[in-house]
N, C-alpha and C. Protein backbone atom coordinates (compact mmCIF):
# COMPACT_ATOMS: atom_id res chain seq x y z
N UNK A 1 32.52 18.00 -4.40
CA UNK A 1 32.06 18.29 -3.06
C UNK A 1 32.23 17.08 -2.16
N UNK A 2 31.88 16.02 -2.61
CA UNK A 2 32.08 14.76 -1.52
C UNK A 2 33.10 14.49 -1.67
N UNK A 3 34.10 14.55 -2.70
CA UNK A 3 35.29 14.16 -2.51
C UNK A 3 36.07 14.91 -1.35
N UNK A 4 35.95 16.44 -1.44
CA UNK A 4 36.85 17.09 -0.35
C UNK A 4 35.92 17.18 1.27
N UNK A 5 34.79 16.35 0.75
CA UNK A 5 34.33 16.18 2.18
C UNK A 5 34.44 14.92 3.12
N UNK A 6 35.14 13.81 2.29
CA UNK A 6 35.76 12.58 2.52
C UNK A 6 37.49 13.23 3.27
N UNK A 7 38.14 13.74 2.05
CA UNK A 7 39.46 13.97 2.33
C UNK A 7 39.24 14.71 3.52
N UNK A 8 38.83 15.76 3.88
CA UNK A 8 38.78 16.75 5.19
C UNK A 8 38.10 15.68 6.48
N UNK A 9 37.19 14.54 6.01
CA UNK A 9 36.69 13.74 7.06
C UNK A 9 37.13 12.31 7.76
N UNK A 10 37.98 12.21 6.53
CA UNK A 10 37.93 10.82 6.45
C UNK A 10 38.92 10.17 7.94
N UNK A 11 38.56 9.20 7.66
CA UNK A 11 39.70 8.01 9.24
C UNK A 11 38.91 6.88 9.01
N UNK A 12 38.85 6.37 10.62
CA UNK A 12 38.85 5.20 10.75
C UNK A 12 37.29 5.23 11.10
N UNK A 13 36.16 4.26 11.03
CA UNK A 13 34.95 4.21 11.19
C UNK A 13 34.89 3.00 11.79
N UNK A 14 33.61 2.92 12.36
CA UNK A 14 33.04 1.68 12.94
C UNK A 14 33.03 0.57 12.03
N UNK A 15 33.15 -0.71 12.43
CA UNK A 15 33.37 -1.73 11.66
C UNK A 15 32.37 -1.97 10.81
N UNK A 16 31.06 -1.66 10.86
CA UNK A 16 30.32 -1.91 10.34
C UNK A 16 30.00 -0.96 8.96
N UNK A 17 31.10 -0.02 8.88
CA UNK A 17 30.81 0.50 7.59
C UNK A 17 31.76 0.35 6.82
N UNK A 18 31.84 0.11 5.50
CA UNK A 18 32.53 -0.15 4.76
C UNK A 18 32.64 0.76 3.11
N UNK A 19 33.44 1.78 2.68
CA UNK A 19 34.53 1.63 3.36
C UNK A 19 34.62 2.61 4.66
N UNK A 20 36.00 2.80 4.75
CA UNK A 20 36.13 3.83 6.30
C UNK A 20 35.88 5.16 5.58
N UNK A 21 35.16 6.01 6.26
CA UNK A 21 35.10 7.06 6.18
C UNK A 21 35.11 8.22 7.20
N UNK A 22 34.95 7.70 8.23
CA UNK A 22 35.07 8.98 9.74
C UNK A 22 35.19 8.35 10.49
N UNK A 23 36.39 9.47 11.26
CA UNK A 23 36.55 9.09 12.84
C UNK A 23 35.93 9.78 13.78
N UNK A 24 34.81 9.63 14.45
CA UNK A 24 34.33 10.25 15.45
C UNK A 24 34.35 11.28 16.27
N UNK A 25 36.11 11.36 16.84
CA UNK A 25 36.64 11.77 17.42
C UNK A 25 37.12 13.40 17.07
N UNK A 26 37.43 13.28 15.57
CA UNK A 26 37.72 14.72 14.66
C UNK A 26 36.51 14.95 13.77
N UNK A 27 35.59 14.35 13.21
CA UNK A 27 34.22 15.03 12.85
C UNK A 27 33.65 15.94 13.00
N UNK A 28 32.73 17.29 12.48
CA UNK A 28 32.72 18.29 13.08
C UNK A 28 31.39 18.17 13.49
N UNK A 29 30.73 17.01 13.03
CA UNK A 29 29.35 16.82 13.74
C UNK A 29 29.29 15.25 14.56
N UNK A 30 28.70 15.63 15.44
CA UNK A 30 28.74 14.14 16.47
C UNK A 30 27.62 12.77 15.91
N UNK A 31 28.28 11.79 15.62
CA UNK A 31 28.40 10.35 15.10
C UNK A 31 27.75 9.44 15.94
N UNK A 32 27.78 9.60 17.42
CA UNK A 32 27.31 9.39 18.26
C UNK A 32 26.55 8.49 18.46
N UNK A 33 25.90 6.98 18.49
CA UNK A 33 25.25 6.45 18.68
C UNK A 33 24.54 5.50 17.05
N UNK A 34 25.39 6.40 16.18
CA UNK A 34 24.78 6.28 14.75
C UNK A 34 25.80 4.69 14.19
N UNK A 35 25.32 4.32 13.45
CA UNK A 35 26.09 3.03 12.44
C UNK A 35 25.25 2.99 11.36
N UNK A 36 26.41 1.79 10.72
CA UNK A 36 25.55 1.58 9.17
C UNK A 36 25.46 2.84 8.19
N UNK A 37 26.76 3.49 8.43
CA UNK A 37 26.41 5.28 8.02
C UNK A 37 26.77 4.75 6.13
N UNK A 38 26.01 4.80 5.41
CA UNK A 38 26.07 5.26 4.28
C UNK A 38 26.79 6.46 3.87
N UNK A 39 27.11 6.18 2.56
CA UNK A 39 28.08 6.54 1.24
C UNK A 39 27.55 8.36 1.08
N UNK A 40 27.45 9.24 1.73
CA UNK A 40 27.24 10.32 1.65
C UNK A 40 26.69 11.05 0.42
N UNK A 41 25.76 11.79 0.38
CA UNK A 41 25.50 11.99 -1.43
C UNK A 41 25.05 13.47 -1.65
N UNK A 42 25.73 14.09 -2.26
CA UNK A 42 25.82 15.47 -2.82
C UNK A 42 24.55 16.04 -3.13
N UNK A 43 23.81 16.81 -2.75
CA UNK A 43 22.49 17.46 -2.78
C UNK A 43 22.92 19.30 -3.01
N UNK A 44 23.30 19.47 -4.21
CA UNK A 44 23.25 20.75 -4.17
C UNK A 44 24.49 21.54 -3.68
N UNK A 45 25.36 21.25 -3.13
CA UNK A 45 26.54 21.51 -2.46
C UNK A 45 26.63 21.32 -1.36
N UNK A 46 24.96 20.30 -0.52
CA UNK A 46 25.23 20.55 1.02
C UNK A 46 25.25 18.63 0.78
N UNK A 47 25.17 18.01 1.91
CA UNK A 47 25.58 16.66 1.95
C UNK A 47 24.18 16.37 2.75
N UNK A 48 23.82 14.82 2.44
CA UNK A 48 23.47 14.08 3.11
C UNK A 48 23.75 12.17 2.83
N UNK A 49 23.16 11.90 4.43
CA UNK A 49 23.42 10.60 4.20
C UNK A 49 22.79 9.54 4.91
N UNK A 50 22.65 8.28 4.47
CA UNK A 50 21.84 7.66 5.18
C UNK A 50 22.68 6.97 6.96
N UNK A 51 22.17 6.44 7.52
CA UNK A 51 22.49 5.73 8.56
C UNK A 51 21.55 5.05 9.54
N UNK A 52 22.41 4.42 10.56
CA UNK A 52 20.70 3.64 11.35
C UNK A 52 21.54 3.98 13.07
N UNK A 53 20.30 4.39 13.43
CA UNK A 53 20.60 4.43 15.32
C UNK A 53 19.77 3.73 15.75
N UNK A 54 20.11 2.33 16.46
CA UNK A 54 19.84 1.67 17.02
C UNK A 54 19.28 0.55 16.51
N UNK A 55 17.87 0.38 15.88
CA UNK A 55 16.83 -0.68 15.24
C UNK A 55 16.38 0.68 14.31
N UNK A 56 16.70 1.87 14.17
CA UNK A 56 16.06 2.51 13.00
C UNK A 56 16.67 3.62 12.59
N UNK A 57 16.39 3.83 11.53
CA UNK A 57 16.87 4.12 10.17
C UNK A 57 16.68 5.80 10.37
N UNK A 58 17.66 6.89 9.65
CA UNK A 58 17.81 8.22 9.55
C UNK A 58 18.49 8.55 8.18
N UNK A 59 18.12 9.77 7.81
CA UNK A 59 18.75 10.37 6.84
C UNK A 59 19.14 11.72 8.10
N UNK A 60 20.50 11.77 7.60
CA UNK A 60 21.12 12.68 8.50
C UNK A 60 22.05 13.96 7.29
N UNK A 61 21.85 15.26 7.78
CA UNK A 61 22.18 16.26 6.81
C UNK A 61 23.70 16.69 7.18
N UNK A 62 24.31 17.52 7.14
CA UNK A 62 25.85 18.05 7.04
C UNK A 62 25.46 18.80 8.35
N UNK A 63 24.79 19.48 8.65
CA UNK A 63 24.72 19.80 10.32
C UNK A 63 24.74 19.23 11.54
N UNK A 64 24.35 17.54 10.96
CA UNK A 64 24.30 16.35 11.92
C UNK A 64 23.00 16.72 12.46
N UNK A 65 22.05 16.96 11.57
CA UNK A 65 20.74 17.15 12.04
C UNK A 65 19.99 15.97 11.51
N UNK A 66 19.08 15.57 11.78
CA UNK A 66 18.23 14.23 11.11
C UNK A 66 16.69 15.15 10.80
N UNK A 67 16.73 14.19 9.45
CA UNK A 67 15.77 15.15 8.39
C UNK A 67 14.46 14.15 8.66
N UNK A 68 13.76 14.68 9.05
CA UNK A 68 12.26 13.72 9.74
C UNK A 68 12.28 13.59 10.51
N UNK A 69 12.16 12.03 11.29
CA UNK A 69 12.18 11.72 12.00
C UNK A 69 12.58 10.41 11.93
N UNK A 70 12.58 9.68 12.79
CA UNK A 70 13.67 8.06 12.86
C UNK A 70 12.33 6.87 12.30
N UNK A 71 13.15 5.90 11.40
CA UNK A 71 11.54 5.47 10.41
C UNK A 71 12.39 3.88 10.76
N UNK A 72 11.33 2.94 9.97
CA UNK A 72 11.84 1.48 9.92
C UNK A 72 12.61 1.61 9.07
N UNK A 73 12.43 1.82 7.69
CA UNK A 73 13.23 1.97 6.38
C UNK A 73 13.65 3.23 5.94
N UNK A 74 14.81 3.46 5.18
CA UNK A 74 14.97 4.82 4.50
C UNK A 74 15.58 4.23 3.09
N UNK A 75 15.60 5.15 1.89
CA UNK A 75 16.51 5.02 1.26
C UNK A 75 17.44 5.70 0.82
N UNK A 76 18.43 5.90 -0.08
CA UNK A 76 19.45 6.57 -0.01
C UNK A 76 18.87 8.15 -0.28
N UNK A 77 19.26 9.14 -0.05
CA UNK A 77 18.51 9.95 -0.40
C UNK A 77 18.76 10.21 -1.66
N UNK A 78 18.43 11.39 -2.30
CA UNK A 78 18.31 11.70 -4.19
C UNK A 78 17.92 12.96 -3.99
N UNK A 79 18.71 13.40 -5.18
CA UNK A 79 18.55 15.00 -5.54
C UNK A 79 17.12 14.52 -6.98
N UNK A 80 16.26 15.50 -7.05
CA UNK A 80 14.94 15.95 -7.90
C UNK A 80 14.76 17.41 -7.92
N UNK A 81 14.71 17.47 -9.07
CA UNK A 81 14.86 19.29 -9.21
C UNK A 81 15.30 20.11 -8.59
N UNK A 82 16.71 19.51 -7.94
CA UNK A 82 17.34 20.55 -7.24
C UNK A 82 17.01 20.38 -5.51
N UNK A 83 16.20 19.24 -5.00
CA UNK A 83 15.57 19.03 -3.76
C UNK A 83 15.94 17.70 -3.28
N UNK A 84 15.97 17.43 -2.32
CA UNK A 84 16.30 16.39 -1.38
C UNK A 84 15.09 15.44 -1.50
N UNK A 85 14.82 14.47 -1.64
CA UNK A 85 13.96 13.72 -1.73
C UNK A 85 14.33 12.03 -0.88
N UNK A 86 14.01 11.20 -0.25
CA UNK A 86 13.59 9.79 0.18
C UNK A 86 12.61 8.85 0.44
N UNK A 87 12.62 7.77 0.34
CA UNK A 87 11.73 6.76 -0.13
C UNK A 87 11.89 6.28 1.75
N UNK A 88 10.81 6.27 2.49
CA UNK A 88 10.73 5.79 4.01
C UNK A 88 9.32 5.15 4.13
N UNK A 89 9.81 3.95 5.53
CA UNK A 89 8.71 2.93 5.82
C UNK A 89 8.68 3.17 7.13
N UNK A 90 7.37 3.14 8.03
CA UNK A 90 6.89 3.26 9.06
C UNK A 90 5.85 2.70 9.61
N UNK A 91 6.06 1.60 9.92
CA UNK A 91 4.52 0.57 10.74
C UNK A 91 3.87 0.33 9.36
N UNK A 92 4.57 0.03 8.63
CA UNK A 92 4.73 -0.97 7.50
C UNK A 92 3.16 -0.05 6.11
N UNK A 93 3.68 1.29 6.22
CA UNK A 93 3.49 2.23 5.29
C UNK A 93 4.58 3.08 5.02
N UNK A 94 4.29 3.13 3.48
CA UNK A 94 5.73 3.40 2.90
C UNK A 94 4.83 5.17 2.31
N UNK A 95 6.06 6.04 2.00
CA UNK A 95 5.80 7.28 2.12
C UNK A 95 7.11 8.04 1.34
N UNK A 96 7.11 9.29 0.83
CA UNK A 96 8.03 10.11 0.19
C UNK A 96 8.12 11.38 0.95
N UNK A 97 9.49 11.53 1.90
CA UNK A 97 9.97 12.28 2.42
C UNK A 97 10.94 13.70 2.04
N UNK A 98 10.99 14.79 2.04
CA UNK A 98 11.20 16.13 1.08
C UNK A 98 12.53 16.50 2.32
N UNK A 99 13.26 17.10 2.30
CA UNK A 99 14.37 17.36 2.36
C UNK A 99 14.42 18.50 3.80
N UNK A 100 12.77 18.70 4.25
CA UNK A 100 12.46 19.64 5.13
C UNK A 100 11.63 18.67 6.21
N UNK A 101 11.72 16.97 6.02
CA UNK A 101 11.23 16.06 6.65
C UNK A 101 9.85 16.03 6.77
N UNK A 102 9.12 16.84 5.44
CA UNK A 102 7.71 16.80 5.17
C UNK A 102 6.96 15.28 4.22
N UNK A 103 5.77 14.81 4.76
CA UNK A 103 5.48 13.77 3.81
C UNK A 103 5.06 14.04 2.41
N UNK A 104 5.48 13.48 1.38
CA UNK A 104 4.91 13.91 0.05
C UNK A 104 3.71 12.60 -0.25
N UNK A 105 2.55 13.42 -0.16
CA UNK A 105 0.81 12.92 0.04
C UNK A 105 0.61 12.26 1.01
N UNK A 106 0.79 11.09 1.11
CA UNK A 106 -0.15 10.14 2.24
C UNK A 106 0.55 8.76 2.64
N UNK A 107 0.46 8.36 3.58
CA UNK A 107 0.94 6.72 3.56
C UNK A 107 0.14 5.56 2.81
N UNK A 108 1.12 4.73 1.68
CA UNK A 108 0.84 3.97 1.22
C UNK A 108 1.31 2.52 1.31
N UNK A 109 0.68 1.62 0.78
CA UNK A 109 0.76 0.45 0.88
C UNK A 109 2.61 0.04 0.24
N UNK A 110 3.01 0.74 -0.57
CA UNK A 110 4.08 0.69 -1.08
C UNK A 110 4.77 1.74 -2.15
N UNK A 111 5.98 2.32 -2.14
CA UNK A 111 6.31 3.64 -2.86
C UNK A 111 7.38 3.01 -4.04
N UNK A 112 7.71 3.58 -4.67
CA UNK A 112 9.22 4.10 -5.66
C UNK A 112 9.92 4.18 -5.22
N UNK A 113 11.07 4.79 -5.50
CA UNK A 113 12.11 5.42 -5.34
C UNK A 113 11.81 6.78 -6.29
N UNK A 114 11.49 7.73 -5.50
CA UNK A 114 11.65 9.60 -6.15
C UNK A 114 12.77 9.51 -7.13
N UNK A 115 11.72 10.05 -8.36
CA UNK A 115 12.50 10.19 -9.85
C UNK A 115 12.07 11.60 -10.23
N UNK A 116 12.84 11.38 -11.34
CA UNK A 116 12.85 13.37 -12.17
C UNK A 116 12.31 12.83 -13.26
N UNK A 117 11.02 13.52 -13.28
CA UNK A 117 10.45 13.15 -15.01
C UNK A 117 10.17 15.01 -15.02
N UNK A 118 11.12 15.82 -16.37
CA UNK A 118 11.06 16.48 -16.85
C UNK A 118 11.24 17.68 -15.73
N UNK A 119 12.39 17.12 -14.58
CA UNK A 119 12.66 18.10 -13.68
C UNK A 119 11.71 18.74 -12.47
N UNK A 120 10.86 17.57 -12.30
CA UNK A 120 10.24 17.16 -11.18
C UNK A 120 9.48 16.16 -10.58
N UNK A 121 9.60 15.90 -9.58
CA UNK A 121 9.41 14.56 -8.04
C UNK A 121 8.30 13.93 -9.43
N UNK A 122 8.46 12.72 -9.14
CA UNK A 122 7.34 11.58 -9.93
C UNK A 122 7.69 10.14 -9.05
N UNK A 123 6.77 9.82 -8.43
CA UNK A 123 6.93 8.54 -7.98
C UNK A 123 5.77 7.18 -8.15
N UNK A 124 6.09 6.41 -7.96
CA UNK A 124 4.75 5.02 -7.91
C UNK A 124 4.07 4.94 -6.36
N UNK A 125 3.26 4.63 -6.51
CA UNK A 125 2.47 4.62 -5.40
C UNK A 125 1.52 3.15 -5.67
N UNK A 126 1.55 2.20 -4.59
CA UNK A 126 0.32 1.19 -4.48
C UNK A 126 -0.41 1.58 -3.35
N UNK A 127 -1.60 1.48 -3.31
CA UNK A 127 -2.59 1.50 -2.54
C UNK A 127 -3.74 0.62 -2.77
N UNK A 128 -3.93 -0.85 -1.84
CA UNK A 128 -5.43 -1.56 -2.23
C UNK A 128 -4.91 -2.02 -3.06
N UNK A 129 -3.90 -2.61 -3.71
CA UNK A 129 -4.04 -3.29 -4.95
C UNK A 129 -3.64 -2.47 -6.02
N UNK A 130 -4.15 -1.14 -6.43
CA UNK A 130 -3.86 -0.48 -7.66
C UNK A 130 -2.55 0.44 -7.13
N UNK A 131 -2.13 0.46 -8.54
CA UNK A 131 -1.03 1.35 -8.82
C UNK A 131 -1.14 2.38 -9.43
N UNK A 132 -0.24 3.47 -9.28
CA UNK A 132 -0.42 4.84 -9.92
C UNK A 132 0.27 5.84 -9.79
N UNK A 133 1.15 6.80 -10.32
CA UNK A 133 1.97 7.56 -10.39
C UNK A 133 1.48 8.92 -9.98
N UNK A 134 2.45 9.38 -8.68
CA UNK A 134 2.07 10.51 -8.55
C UNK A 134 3.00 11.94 -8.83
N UNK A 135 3.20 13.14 -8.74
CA UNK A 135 3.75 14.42 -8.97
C UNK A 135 4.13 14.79 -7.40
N UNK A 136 5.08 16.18 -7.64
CA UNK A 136 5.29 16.69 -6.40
C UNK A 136 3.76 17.36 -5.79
N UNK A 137 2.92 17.85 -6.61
CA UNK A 137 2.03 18.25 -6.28
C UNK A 137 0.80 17.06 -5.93
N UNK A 138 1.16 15.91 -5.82
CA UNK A 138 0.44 14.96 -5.22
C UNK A 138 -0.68 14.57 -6.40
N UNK A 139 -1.07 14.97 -7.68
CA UNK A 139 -1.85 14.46 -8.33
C UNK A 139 -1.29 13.61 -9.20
N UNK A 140 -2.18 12.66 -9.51
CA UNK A 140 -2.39 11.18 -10.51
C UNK A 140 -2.10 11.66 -11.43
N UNK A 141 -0.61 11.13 -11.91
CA UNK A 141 -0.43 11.12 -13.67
C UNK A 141 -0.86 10.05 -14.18
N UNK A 142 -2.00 10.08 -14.98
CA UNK A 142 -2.62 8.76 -15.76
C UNK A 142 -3.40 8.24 -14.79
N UNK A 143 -4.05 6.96 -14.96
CA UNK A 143 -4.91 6.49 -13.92
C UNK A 143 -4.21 5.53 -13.07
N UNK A 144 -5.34 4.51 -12.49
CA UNK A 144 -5.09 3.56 -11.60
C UNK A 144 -4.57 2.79 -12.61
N UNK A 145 -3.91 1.54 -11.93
CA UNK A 145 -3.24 0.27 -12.90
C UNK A 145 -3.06 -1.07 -12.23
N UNK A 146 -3.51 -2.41 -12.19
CA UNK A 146 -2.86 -3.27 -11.54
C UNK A 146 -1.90 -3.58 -11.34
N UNK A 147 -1.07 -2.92 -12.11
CA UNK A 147 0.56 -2.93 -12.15
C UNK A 147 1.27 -1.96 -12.78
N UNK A 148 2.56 -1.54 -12.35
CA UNK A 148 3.27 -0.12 -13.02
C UNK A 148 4.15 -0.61 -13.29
């Protein structure tokens, strides 16, 4: 899928991405204002990818729609049971973002990166000092920890 979505896209890109992957001009979604566009990543057969407009950061989908809203940090996005998942920072709380630009639980002091334990969302969470692993359904696997 990303391969024939490179070949059907590909040209010349802004200097700042490396390598080239789109030209603006023939794209079927508008690029517009965007840089820093990240390595595109296969979610199921539809695409997404990271990039930054302006001083902040987007995960942007194959419609050229942006999934959330515009954050300090993002990370690349990741497929989890079949779902879109990202790791995002905002006024310096970090948070797990779902593929429908919903928060997964609460803002914390610091997150993971969204993993698949046994084919669903599991991430780290600090809050206050303690650490602790949470589910898609937002409850504590195991307890608190000073460290994970």
């Amino acid at each position: 899928m990303i391969d024939a979505f490179r070949k059907r896209h590909s040209g010349t890109a802004a200097p700042e991405v490396k390598p080239a992957l789109i030209d603006t001009s023939t794209y079927r979604i508008s690029l517009a204002g965007l840089h820093s566009i990240r390595e595109p990543v296969d979610i199921n057969g539809r695409i997404a990818f990271r990039a930054m407009k302006e001083d902040k950061a987007v995960i942007i989908n194959e419609k050229g729609r942006k999934i959330g809203r515009m954050y300090d940090v993002v990370s690349d996005p990741c497929i989890v049971g079949g779902r879109l998942f990202f790791r995002a920072e905002l006024d310096r709380r970090q948070f797990i973002v779902d593929g429908k630009g919903r928060i997964i639980g609460s803002k914390y002091d610091a997150v993971g990166l969204p993993q698949t334990v046994h084919g669903r969302l599991a991430f780290r969470a600090v809050q206050d000092g303690r650490h602790f692993i949470l589910n898609d359904k937002v409850e504590r696997i195991g307890g608190e920890y000073e460290e994970v």
